[in-house]
Short mmCIF file of C-alpha atoms and ligand atoms in Angstrom, two decimals:
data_model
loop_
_atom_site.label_atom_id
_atom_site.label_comp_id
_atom_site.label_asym_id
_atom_site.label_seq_id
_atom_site.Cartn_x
_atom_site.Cartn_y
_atom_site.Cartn_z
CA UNK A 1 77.48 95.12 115.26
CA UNK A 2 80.49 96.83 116.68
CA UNK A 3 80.23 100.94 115.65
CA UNK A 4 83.54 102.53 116.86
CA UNK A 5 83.32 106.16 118.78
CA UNK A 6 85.22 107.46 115.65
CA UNK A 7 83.88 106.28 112.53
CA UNK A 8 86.38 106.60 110.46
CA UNK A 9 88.28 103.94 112.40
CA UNK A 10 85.40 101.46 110.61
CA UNK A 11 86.57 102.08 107.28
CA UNK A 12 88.51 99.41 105.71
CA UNK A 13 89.38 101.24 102.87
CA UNK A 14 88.41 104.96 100.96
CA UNK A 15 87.18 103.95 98.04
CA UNK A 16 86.31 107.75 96.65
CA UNK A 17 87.44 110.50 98.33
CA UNK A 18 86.18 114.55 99.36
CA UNK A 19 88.31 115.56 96.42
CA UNK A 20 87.08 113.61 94.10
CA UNK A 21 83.46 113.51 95.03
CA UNK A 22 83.68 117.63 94.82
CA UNK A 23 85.45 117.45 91.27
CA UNK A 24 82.82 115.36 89.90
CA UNK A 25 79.81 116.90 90.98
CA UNK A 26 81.55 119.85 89.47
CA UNK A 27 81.79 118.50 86.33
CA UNK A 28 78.20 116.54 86.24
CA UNK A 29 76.91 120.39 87.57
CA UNK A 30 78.62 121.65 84.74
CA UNK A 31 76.92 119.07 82.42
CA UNK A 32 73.17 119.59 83.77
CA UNK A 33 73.79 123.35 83.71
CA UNK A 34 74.23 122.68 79.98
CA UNK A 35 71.15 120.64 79.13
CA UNK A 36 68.92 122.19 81.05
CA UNK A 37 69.65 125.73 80.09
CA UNK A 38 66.31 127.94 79.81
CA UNK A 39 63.97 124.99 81.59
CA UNK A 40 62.15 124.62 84.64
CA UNK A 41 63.94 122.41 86.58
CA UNK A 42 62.96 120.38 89.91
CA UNK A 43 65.88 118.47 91.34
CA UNK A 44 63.94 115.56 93.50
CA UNK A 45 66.15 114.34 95.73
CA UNK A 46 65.84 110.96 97.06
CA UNK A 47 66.08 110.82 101.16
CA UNK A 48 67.49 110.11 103.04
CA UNK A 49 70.93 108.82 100.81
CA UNK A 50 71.06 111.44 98.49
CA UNK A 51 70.85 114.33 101.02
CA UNK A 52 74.81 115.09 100.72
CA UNK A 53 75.06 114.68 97.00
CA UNK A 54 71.54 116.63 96.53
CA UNK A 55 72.64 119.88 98.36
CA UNK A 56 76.60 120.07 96.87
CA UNK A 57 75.06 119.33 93.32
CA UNK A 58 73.15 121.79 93.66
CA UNK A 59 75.21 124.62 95.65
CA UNK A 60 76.88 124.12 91.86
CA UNK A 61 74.17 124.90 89.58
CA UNK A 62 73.74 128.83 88.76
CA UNK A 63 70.08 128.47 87.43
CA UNK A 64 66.76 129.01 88.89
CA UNK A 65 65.54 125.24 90.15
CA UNK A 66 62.99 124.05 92.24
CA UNK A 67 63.78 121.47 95.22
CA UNK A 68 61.75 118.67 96.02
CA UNK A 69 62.06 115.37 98.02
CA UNK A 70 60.52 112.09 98.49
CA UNK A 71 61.00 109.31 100.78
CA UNK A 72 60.99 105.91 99.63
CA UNK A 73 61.04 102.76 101.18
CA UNK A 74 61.39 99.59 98.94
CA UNK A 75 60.35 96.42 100.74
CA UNK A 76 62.22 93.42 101.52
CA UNK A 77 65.83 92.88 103.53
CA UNK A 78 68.31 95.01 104.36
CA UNK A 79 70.67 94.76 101.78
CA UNK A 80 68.39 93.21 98.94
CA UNK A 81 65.73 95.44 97.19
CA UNK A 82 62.46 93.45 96.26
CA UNK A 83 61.84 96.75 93.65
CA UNK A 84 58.55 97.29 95.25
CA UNK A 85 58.44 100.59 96.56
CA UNK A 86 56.77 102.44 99.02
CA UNK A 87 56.02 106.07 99.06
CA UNK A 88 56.90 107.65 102.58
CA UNK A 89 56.67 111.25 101.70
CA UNK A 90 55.79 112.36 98.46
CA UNK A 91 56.90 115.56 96.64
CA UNK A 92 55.24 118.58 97.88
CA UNK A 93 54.84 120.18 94.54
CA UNK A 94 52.95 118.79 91.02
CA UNK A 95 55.65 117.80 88.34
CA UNK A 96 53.53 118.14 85.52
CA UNK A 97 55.16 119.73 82.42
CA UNK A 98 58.34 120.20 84.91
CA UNK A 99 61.91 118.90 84.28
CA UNK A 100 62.97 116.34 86.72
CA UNK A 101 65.77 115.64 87.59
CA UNK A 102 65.69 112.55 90.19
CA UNK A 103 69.06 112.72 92.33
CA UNK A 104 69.96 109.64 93.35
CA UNK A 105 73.18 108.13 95.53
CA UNK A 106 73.17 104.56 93.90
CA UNK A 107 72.21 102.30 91.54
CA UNK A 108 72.57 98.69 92.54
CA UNK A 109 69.99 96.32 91.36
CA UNK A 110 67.78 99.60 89.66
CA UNK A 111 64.77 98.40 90.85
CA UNK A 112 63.76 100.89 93.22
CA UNK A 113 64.67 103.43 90.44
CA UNK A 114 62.31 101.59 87.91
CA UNK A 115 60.32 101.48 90.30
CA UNK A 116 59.97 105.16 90.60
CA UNK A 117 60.21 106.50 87.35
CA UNK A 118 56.82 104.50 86.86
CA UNK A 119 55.18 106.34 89.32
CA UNK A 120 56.64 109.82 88.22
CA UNK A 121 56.23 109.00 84.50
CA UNK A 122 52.54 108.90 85.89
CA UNK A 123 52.24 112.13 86.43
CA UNK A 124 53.07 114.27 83.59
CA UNK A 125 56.15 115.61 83.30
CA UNK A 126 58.16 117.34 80.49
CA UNK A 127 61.04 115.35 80.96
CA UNK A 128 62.44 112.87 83.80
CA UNK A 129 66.05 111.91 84.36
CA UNK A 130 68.27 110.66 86.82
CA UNK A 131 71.61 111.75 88.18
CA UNK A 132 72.56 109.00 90.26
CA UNK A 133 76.22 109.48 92.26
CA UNK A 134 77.20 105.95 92.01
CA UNK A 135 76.55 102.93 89.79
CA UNK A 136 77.61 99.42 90.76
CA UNK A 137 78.68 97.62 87.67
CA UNK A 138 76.67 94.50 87.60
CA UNK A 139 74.41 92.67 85.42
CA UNK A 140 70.75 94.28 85.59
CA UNK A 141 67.64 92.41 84.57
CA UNK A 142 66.08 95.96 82.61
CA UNK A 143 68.79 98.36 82.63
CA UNK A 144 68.14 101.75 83.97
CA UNK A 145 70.02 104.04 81.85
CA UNK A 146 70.99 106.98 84.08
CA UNK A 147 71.40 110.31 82.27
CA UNK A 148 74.15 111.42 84.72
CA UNK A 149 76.57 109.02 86.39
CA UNK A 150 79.07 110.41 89.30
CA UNK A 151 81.12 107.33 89.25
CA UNK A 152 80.96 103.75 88.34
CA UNK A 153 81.87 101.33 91.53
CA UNK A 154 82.90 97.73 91.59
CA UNK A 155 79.72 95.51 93.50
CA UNK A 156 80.54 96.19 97.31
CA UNK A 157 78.55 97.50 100.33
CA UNK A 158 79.78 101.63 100.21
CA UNK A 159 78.96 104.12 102.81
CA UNK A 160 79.86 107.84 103.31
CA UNK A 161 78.30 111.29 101.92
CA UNK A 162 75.17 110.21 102.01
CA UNK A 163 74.84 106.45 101.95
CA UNK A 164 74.23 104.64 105.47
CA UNK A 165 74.84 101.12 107.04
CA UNK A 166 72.16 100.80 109.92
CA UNK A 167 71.38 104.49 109.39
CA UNK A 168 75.09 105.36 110.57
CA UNK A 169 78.08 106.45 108.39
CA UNK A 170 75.75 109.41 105.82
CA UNK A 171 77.91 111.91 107.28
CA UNK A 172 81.42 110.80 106.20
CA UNK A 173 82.77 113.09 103.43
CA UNK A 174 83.61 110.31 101.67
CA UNK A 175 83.02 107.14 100.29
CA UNK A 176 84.20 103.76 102.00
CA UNK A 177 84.37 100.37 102.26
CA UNK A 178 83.18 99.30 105.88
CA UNK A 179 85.56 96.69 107.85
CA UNK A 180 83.76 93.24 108.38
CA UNK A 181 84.13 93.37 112.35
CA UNK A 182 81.42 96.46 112.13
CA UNK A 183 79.35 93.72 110.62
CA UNK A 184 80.04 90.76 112.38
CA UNK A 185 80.28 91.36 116.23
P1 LIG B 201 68.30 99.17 94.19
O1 LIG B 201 66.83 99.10 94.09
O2 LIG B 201 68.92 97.83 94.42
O3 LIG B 201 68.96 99.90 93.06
O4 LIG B 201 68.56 99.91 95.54
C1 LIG B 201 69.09 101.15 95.61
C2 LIG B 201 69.05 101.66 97.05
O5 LIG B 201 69.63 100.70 97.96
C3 LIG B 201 69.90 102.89 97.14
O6 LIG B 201 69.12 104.03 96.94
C4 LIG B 201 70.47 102.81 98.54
O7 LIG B 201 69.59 103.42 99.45
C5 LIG B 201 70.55 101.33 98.84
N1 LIG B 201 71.91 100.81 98.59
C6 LIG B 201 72.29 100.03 97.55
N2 LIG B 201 73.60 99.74 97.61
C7 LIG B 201 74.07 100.35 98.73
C8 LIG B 201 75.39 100.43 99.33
O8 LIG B 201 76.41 99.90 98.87
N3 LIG B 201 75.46 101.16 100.48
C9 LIG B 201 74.38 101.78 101.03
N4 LIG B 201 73.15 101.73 100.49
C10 LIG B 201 73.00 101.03 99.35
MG1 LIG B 202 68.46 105.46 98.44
#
């Protein structure tokens, strides 16, 4: 694994970039300002990928919300989720009969997400979505029907605002497509 001094020199090819990242979460801002007029709304933000999308999404909302997080770690390799998820820090406040909003950076398989809403379902709340940045179009076993999609990506590895390979690369402002030498040295 060969990380260069400047990182952007590791990226094969911008696959989304600032400009259109800030448009969109504009526009799905816009949408969730909409629907969720006159509720109590938690945004629970998903660390550590969607840390970048979390705090622009909601720099963009004009409402009173609550922020939460939680820390998730699913088990298996790196780059294949097993769906079975462990809970690294949990949400500091109770959801019950609260609005949440999970803020995700990407849906690949959805298992981790499934995974999830399980355990939040759990717990009582009024309503629970998701907002997930990206979604990698590929066949799903259950599909996970995100509420609020940024953009839809073909089925590649992405990094940038946000979204890590071996923890590096969350704070590009944009998303890429890393060069296989980072990979294979
Ligand atoms: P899922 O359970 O397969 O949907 O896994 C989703 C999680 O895997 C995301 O929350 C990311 O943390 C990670 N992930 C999936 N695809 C990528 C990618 O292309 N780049 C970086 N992380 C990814
Ligand atoms: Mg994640």
């Amino acid at each position: 694994m060969a990380i260069s001094s400047n990182m952007h020199d590791d990226i094969e090819e911008t696959l989304i970039s600032e400009a259109d990242l800030q448009a969109r979460v504009r526009e799905l801002a816009a949408a969730i300002q909409r629907d969720y007029a006159g509720k109590d709304l938690v945004l629970l933000g998903i660390l550590r990928g969607a840390i970048m999308f979390m705090t622009d999404l909601a720099r963009q909302l004009s409402m009173p919300l609550n922020m939460d997080f939680m820390a998730i770690s699913s088990y298996g390799n790196a780059t294949e989720s097993s769906g079975v998820v462990r809970i690294l820090k949990d949400l500091d406040d109770a959801i019950e009969h609260k609005h949440v909003l999970i803020v995700e950076d990407i849906i690949d398989t959805g298992l981790t997400l499934r995974y999830l809403m399980e355990i939040l379902e759990n717990r009582n709340p009024a309503s629970l979505a998701v907002c997930a940045l990206l979604d990698k179009v590929k066949e799903r076993e259950k599909l996970i029907a995100p509420m609020y999609t940024g953009f839809e990506i073909p089925d590649r590895f992405v990094v940038g605002y946000g979204l890590d390979f071996a923890q590096k690369y969350r704070n590009l402002p944009y998303i890429g497509v890393l060069k296989p030498s980072v990979y294979s040295e």
